[in-house]
mmCIF file of C-alpha atoms in Angstrom:
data_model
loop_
_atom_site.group_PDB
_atom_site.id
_atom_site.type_symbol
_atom_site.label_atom_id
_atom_site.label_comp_id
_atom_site.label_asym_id
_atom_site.label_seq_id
_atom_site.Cartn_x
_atom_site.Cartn_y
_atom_site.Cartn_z
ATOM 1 C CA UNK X 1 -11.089 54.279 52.845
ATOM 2 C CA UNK X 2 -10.426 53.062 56.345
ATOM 3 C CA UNK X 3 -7.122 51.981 57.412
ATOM 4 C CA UNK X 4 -8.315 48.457 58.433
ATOM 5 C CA UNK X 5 -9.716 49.064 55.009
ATOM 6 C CA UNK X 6 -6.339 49.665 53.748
ATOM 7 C CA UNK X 7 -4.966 46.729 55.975
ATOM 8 C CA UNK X 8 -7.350 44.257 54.281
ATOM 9 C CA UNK X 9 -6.875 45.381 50.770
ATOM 10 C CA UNK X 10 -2.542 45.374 51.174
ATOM 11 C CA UNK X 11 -3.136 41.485 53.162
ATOM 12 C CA UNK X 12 -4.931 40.512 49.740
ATOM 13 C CA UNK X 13 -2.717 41.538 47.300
ATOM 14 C CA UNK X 14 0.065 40.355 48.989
ATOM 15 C CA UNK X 15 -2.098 36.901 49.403
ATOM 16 C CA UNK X 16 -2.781 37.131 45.685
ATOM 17 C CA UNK X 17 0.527 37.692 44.574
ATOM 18 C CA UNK X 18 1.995 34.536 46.665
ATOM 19 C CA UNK X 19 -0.372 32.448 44.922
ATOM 20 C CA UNK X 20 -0.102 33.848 41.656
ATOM 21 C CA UNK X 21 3.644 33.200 42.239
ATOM 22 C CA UNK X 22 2.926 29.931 43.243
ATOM 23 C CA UNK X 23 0.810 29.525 39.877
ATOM 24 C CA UNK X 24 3.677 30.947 37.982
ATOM 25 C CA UNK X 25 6.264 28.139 39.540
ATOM 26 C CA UNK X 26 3.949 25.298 39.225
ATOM 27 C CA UNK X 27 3.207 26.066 35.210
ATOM 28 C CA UNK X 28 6.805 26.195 35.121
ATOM 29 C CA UNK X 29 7.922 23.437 36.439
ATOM 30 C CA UNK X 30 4.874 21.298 34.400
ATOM 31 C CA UNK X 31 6.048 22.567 31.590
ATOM 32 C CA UNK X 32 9.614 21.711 31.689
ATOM 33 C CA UNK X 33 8.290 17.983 33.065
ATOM 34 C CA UNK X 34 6.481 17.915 30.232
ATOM 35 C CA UNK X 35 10.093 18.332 27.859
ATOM 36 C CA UNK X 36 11.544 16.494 29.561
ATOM 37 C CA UNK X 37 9.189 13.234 28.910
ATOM 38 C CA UNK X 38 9.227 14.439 25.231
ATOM 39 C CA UNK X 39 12.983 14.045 25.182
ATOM 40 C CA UNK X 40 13.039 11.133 26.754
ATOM 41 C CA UNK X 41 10.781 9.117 24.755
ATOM 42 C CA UNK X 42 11.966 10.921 21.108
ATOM 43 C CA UNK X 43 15.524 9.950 22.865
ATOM 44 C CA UNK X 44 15.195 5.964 23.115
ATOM 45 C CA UNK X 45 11.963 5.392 21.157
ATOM 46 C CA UNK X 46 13.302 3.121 18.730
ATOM 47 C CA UNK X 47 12.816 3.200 14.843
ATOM 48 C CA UNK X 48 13.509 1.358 11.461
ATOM 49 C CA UNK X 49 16.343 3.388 10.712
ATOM 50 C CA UNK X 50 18.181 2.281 13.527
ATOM 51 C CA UNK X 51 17.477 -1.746 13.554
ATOM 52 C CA UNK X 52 18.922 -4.378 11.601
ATOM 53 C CA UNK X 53 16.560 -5.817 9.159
ATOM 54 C CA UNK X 54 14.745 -8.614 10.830
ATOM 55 C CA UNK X 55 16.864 -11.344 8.004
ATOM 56 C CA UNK X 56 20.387 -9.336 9.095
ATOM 57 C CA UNK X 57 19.224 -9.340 13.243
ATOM 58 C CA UNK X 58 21.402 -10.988 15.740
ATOM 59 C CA UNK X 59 18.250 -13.780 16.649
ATOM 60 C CA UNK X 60 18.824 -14.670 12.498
ATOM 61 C CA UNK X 61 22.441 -15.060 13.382
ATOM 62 C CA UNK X 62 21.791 -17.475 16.412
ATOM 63 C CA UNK X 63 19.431 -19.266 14.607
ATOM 64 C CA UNK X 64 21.557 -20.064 11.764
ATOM 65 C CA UNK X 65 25.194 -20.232 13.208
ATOM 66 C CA UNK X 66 24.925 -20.450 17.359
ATOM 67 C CA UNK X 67 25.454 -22.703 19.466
ATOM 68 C CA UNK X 68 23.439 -25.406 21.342
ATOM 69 C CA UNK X 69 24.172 -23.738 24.529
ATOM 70 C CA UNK X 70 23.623 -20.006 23.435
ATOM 71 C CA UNK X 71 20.511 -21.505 21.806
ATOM 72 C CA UNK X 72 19.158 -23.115 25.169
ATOM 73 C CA UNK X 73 19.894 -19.436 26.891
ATOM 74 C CA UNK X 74 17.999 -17.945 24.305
ATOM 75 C CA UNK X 75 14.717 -19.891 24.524
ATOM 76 C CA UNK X 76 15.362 -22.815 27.204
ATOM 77 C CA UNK X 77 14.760 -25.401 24.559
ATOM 78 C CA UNK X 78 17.604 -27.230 22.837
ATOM 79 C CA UNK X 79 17.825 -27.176 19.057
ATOM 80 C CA UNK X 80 15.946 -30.766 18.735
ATOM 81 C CA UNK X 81 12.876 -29.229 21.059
ATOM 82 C CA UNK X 82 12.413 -25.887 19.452
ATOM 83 C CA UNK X 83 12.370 -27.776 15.620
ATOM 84 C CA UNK X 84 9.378 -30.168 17.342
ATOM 85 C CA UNK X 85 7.513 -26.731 18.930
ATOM 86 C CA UNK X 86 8.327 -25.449 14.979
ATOM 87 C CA UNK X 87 6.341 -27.902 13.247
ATOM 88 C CA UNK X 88 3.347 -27.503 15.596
ATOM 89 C CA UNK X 89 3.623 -23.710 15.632
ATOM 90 C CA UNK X 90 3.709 -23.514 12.103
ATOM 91 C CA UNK X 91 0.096 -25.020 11.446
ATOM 92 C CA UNK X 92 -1.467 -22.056 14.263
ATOM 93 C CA UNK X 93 0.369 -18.948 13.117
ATOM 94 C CA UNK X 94 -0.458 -17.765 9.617
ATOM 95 C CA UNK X 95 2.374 -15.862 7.989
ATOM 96 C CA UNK X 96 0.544 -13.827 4.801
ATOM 97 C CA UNK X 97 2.723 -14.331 1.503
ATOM 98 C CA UNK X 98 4.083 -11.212 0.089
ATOM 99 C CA UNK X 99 1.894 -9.011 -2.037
ATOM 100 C CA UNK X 100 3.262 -7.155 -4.883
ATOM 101 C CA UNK X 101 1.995 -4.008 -3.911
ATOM 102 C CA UNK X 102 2.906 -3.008 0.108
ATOM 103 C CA UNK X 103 5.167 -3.467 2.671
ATOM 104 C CA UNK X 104 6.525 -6.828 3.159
ATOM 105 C CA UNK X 105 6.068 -8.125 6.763
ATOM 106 C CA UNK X 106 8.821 -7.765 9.272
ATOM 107 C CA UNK X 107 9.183 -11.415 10.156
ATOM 108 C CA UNK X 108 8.350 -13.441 7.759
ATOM 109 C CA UNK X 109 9.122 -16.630 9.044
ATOM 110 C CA UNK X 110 8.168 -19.073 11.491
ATOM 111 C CA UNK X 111 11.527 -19.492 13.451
ATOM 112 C CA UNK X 112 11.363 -15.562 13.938
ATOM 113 C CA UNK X 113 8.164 -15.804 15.257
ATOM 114 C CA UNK X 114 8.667 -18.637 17.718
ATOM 115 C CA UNK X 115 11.794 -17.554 18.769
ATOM 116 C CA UNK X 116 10.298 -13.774 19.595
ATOM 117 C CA UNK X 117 7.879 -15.375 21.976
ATOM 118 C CA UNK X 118 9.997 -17.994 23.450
ATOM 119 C CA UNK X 119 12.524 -14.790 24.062
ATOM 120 C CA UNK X 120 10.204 -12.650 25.731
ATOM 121 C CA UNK X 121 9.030 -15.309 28.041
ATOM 122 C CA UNK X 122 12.168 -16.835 28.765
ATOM 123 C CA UNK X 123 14.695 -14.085 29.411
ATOM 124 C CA UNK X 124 14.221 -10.805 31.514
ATOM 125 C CA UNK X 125 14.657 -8.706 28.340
ATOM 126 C CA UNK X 126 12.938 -5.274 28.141
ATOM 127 C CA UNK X 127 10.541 -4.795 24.795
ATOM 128 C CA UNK X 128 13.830 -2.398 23.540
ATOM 129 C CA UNK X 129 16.507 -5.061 23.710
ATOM 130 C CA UNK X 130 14.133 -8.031 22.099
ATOM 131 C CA UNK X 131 13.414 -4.975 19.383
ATOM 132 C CA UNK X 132 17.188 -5.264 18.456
ATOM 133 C CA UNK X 133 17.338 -8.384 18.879
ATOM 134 C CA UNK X 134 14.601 -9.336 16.383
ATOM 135 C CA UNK X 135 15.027 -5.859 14.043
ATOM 136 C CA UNK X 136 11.215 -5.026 14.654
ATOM 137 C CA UNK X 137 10.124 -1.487 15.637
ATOM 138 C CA UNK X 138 8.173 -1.865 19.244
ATOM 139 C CA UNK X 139 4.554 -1.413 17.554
ATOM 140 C CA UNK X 140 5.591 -4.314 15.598
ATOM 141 C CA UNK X 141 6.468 -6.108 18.721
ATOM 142 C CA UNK X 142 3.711 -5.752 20.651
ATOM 143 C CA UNK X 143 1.431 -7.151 17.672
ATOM 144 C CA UNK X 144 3.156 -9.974 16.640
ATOM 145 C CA UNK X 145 3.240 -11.044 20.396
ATOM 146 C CA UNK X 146 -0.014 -10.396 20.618
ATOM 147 C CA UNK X 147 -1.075 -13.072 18.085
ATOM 148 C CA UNK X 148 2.156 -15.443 18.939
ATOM 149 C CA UNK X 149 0.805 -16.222 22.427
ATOM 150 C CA UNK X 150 -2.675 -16.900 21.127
ATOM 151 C CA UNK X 151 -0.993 -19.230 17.932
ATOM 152 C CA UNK X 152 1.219 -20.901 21.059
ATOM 153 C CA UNK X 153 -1.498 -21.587 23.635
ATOM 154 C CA UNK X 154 -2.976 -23.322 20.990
ATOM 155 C CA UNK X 155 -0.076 -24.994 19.375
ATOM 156 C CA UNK X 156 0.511 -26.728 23.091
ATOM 157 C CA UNK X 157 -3.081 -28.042 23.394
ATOM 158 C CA UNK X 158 -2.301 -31.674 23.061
ATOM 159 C CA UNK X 159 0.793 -31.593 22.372
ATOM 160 C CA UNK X 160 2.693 -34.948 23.882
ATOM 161 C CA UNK X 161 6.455 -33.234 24.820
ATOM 162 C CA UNK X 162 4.813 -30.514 26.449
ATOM 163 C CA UNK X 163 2.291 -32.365 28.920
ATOM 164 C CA UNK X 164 3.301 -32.858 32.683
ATOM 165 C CA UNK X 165 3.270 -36.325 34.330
ATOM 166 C CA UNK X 166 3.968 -37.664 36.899
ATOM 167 C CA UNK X 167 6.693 -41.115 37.561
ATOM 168 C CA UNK X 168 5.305 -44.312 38.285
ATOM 169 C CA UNK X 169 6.036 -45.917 41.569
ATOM 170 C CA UNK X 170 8.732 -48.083 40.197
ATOM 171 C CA UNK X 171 10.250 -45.153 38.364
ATOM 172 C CA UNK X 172 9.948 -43.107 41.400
ATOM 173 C CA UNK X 173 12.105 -45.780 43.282
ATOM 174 C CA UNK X 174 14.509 -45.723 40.121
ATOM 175 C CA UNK X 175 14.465 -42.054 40.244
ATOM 176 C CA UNK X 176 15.432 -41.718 43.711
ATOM 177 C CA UNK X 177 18.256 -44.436 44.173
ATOM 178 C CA UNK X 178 20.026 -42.147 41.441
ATOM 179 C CA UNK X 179 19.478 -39.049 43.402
ATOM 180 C CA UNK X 180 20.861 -40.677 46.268
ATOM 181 C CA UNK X 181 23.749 -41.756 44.632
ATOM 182 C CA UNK X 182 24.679 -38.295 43.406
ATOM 183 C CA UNK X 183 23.179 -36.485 47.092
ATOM 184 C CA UNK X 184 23.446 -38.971 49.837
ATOM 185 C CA UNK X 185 21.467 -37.064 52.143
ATOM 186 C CA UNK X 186 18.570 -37.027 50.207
ATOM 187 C CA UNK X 187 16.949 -39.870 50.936
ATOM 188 C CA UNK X 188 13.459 -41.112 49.156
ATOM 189 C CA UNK X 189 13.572 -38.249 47.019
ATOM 190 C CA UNK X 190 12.846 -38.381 43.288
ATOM 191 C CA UNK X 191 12.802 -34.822 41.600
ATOM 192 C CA UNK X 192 12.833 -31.060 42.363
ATOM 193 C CA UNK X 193 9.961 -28.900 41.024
ATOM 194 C CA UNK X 194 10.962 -25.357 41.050
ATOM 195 C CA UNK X 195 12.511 -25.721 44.670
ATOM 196 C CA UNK X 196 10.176 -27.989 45.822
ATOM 197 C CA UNK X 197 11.134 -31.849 46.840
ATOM 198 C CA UNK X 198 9.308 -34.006 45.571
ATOM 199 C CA UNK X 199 8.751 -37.331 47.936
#
C-alpha cells in the first residue's frame, strides 16, 4: 500500500465517520421529536374520565339557568331566536332513542345539538374548550358536527327569520332619518353590513 494509498483510505474513514456521526445525531434527535409529540398529545388529548357528563356540562347549565346576555355570547341568538331555530332543527336532526343494550348517546337532545354548532361557529373556541364545554370526547365532536351542519343547512332552507332582505324605499328613508338622529354626520345612510354603509 501506497501512501497516497494510505492518504485516501485515512480521508474516507474519517469522511465515513462524520457522516455516520451525523446519522447517529439525526436518529437521535427524531427519536426524541418523536416523544415528545407522544407526550404531547397523551398530555392534552382529552377523555371521558375527565369531562362532565354531557346532562352535568356547563352548556346544560347555560341552557337551563343563564342569562339572556350570556346566552346571546354563547350562540348570537337571543333565547326567543334559538327556541324558533329549535323547532326547525328538530325535524332535520334525528336523535336515535336509547336501546337497552349499548351505550347511550352523548347528547341526546336537541338543544345540545344546536347549541354545539351554533358554539363552534360563533365563538373562536378550539375543538378542546367546546369538548368541556359540551362533556363530549373530541371523536364525538367532530361527528356530531359533522351531521349538525348538514341537519342546519337544511333546517335554514326556507326558513322566513333567517332570509336576507333588503328595506323598501320608504323604509330606507325611515331607516335613515333615525340614523341621523343618533349620528348626525351620517347623512342618507340606512344600515351597516359588516362595516360596510349602506346608501
Amino acid at each position: 500500500m501506497t501512501g497516497e494509498d494510505s492518504d485516501v483510505l485515512l480521508v474516507l474513514a474519517d469522511a465515513f465517520r462524520r457522516q455516520s456521526d451525523g446519522l447517529r445525531r439525526e436518529v437521535f434527535r427524531l427519536l426524541v421529536e418523536e416523544t415528545r409529540r407522544v407526550a404531547m398529545r397523551s398530555r392534552h388529548y382529552l377523555t371521558t374520565q375527565c369531562l362532565d357528563t354531557p346532562n352535568e356540562s356547563a352548556w346544560v347549565i347555560l341552557y337551563k339557568y343563564g342569562t339572556d346576555i350570556n346566552f346571546l355570547n354563547a350562540t348570537s341568538l337571543t333565547r326567543i331566536a334559538f327556541g324558533n331555530l329549535l323547532r326547525r332543527f328538530v325535524g332535520f336532526y334525528y336523535i336515535p332513542r336509547l336501546q337497552p343494550r349499548g351505550r347511550p348517546f352523548k347528547l341526546r337532545f336537541h338543544h345540545q345539538v344546536l347549541g354545539l354548532v351554533l358554539c363552534y361557529y360563533t365563538g373562536s373556541m378550539e375543538l378542546g374548550t367546546l369538548c368541556m364545554l359540551f362533556g363530549v370526547p373530541p371523536i364525538t365532536l367532530a361527528r356530531t358536527l359533522k351531521r349538525e351542519e348538514e341537519a342546519l343547512t337544511k333546517a335554514l332552507i326556507n326558513f322566513r327569520p333567517t332570509r336576507i332582505s333588503w328595506p323598501s324605499p320608504t323604509r330606507q328613508v325611515e331607516l335613515a332619518k333615525l340614523i341621523q338622529e343618533r349620528e348626525p354626520l351620517l347623512e342618507h345612510t340606512f344600515g351597516f353590513i359588516d362595516g360596510k354603509t349602506s346608501r
